[in-house]
Tab-separated table of N, CA, C and O in Angstrom:
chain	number	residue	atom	x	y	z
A	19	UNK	N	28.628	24.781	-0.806
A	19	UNK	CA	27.809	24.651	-1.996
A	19	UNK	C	26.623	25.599	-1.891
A	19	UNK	O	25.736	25.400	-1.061
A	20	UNK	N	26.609	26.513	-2.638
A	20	UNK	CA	25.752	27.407	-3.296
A	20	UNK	C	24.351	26.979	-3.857
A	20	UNK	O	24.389	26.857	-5.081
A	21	UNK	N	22.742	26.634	-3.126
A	21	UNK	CA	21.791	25.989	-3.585
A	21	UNK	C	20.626	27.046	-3.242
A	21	UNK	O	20.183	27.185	-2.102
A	22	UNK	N	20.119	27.877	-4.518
A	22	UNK	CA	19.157	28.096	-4.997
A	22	UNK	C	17.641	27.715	-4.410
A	22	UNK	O	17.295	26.719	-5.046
A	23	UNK	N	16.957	27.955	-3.796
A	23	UNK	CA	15.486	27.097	-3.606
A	23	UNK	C	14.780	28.219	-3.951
A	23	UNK	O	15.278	29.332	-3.777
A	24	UNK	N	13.711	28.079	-4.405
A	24	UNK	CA	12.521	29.014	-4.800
A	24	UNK	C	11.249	27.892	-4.055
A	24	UNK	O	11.297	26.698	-4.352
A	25	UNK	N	10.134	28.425	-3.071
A	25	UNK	CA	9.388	27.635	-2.674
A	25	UNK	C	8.125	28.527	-3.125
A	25	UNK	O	8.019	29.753	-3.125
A	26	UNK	N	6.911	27.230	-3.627
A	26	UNK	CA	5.671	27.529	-4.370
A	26	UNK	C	4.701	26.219	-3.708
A	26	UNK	O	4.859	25.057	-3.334
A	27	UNK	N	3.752	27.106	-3.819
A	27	UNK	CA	2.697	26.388	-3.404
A	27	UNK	C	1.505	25.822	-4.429
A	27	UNK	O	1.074	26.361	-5.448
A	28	UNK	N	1.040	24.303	-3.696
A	28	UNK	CA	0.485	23.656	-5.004
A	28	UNK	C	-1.293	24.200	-4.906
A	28	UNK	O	-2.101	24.087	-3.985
A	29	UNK	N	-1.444	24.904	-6.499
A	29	UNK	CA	-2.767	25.462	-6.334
A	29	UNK	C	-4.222	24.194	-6.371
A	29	UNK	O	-5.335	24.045	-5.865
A	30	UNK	N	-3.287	23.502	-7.329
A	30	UNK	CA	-4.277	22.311	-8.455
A	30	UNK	C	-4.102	21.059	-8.460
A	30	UNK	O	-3.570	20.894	-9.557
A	31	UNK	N	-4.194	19.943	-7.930
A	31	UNK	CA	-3.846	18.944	-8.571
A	31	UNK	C	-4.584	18.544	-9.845
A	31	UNK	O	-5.812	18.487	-9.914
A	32	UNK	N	-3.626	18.232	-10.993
A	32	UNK	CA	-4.081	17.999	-12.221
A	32	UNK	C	-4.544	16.570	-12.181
A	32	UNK	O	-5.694	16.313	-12.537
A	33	UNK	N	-3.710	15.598	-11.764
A	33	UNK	CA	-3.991	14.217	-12.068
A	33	UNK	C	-2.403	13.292	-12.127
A	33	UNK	O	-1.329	13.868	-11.952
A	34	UNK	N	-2.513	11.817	-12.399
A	34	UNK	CA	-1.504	10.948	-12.142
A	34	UNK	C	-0.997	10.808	-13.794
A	34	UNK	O	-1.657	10.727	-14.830
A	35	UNK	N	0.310	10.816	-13.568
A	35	UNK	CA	0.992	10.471	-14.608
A	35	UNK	C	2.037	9.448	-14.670
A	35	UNK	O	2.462	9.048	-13.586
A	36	UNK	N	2.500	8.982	-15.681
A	36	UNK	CA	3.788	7.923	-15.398
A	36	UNK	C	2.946	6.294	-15.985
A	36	UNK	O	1.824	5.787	-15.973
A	37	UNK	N	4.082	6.030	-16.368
A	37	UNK	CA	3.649	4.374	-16.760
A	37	UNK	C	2.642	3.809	-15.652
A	37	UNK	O	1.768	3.047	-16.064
A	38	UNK	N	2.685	4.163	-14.035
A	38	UNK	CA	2.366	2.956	-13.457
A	38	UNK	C	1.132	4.157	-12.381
A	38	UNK	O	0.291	3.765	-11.572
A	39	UNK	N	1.401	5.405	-12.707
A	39	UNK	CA	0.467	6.567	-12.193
A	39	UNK	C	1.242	6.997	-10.791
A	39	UNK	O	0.543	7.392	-9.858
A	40	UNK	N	2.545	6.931	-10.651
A	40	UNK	CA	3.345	6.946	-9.428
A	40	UNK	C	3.908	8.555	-9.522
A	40	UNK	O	4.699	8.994	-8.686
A	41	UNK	N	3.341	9.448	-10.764
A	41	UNK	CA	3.520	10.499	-10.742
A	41	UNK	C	2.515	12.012	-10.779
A	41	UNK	O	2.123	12.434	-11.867
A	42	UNK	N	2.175	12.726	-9.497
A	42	UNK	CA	1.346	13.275	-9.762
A	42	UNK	C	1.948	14.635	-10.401
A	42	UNK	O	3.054	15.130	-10.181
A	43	UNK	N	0.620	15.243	-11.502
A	43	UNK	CA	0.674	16.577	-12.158
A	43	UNK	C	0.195	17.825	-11.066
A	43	UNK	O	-0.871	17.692	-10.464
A	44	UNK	N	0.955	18.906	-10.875
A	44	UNK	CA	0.240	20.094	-10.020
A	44	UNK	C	0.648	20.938	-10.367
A	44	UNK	O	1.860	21.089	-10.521
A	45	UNK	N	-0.598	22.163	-10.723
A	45	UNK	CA	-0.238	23.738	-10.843
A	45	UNK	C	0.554	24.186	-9.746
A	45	UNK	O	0.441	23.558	-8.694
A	46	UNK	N	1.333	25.155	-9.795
A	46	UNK	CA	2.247	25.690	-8.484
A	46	UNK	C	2.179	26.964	-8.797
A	46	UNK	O	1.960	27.377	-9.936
A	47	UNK	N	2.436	27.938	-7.410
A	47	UNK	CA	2.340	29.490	-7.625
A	47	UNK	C	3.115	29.831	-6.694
A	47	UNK	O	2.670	29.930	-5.550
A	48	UNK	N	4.894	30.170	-7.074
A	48	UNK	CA	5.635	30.957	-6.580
A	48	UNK	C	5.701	31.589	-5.534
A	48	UNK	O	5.556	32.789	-5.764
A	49	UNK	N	5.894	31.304	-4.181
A	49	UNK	CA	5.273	32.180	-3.150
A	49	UNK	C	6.207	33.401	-3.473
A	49	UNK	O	5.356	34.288	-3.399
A	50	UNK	N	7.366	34.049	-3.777
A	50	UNK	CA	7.904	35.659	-4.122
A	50	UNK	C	7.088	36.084	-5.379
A	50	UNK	O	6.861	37.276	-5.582
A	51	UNK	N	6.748	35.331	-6.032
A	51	UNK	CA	5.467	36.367	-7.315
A	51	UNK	C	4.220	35.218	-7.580
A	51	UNK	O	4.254	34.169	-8.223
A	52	UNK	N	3.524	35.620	-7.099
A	52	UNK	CA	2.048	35.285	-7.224
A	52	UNK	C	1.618	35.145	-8.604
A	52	UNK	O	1.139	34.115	-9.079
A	53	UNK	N	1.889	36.651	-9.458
A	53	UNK	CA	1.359	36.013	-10.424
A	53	UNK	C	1.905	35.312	-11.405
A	53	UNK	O	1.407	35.382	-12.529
A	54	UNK	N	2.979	34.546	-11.169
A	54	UNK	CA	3.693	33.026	-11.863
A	54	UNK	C	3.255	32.210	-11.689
A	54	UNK	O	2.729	32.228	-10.577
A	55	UNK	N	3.003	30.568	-12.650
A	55	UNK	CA	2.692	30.240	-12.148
A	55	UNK	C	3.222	28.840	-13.200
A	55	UNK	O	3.341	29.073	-14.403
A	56	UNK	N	3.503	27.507	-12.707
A	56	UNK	CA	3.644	26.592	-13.754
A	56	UNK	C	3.072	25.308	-12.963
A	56	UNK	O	2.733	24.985	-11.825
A	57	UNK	N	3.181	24.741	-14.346
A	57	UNK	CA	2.998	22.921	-14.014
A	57	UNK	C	4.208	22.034	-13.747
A	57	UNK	O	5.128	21.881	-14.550
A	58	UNK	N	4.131	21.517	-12.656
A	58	UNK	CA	5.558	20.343	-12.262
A	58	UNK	C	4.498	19.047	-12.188
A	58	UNK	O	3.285	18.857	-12.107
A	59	UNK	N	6.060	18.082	-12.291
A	59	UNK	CA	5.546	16.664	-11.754
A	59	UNK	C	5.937	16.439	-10.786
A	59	UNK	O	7.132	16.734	-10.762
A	60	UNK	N	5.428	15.852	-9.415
A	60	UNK	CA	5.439	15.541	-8.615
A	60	UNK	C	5.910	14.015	-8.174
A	60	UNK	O	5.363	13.132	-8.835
A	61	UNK	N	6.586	13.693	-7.438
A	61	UNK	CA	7.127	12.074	-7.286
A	61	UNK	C	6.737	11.873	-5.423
A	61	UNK	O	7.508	12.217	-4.528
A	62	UNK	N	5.748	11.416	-5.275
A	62	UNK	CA	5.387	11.320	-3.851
A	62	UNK	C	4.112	12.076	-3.225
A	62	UNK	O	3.674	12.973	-3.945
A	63	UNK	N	3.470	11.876	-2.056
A	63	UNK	CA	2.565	12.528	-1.675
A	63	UNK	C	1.773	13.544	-1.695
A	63	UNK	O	1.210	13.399	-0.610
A	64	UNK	N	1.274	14.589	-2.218
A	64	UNK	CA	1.187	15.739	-2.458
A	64	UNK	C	-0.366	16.321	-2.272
A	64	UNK	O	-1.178	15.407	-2.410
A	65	UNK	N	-1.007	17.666	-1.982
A	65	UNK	CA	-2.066	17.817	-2.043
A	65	UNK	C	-2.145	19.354	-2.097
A	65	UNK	O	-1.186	20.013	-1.693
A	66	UNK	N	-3.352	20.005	-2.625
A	66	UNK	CA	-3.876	21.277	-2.704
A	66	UNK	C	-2.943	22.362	-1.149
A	66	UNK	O	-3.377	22.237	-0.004
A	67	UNK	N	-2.256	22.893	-1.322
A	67	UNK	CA	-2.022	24.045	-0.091
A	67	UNK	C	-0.788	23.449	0.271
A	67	UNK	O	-0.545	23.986	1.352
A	68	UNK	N	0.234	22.585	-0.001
A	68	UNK	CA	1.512	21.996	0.312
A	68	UNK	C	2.461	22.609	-0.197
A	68	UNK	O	2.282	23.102	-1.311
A	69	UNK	N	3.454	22.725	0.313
A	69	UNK	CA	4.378	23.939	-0.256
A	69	UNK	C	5.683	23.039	-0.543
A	69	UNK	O	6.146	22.183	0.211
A	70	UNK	N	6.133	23.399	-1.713
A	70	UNK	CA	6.843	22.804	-2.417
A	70	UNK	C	8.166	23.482	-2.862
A	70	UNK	O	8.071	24.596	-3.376
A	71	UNK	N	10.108	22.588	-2.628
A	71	UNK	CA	11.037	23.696	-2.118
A	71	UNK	C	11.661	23.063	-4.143
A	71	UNK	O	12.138	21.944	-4.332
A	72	UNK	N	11.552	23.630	-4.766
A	72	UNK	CA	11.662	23.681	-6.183
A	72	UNK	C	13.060	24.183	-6.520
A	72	UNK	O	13.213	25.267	-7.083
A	73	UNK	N	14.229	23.285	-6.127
A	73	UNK	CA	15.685	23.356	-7.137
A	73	UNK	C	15.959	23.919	-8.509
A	73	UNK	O	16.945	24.372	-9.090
A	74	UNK	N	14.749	23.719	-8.777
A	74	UNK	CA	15.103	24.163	-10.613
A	74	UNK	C	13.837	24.420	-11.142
A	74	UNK	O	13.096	23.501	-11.489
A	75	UNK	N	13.555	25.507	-11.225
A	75	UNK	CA	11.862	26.156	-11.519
A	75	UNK	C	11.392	26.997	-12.622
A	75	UNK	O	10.417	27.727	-12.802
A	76	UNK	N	12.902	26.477	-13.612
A	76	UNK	CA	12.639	28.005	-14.931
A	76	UNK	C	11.824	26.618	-16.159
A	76	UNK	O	11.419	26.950	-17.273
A	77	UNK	N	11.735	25.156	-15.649
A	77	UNK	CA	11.306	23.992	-16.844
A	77	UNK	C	9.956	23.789	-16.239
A	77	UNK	O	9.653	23.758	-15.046
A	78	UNK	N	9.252	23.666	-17.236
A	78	UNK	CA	7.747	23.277	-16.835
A	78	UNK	C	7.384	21.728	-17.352
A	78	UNK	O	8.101	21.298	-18.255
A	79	UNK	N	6.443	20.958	-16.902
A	79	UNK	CA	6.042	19.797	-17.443
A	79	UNK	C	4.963	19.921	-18.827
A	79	UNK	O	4.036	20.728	-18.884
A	80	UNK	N	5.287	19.019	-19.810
A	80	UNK	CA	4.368	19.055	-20.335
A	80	UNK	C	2.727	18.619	-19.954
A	80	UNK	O	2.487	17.827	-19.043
A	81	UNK	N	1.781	19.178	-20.683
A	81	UNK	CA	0.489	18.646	-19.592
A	81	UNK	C	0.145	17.274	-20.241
A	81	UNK	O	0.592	16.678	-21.221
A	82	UNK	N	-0.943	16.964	-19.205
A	82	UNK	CA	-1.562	15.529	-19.176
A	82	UNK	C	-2.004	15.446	-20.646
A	82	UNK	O	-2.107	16.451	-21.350
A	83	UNK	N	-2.240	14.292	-21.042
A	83	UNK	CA	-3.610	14.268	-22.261
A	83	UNK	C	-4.447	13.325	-21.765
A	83	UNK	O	-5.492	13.054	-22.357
C-alpha cells in the first residue's frame, strides 16, 4: 500500500473546537514549502513547534467563530 505523508509543523494554536472542546484548531506550515500554509483540526494533544504527519493536506478546516 502506497501512503502519501506530507509532514508540517504547527505554527499557531487557534483554539478548541467541537461540541465538548475535544478538538483543537492549528495553523500548520508544510515543512517541503514554507510558504504554504493551512488550518487543520486537531484530535489529541498538540502544541506550538510539533510536527504533524498529514495523510490528506489539499482540505482545510473551516475557522473558529
Amino acid at each position: 500500500m502506497d501512503t502519501n505523508v506530507k509532514l508540517a509543523k504547527v505554527n499557531k494554536v487557534l483554539g478548541r473546537t467541537g461540541n465538548t472542546g475535544n478538538v483543537i484548531q492549528v495553523r500548520v506550515e508544510f515543512i517541503d514549502d514554507p510558504n504554504r500554509s493551512i488550518i487543520r483540526n486537531v484530535k489529541g494533544p498538540v502544541r506550538e513547534g510539533d510536527i504533524l504527519s498529514l495523510l490528506e493536506w489539499e482540505r482545510e478546516a473551516r475557522r473558529l467563530r
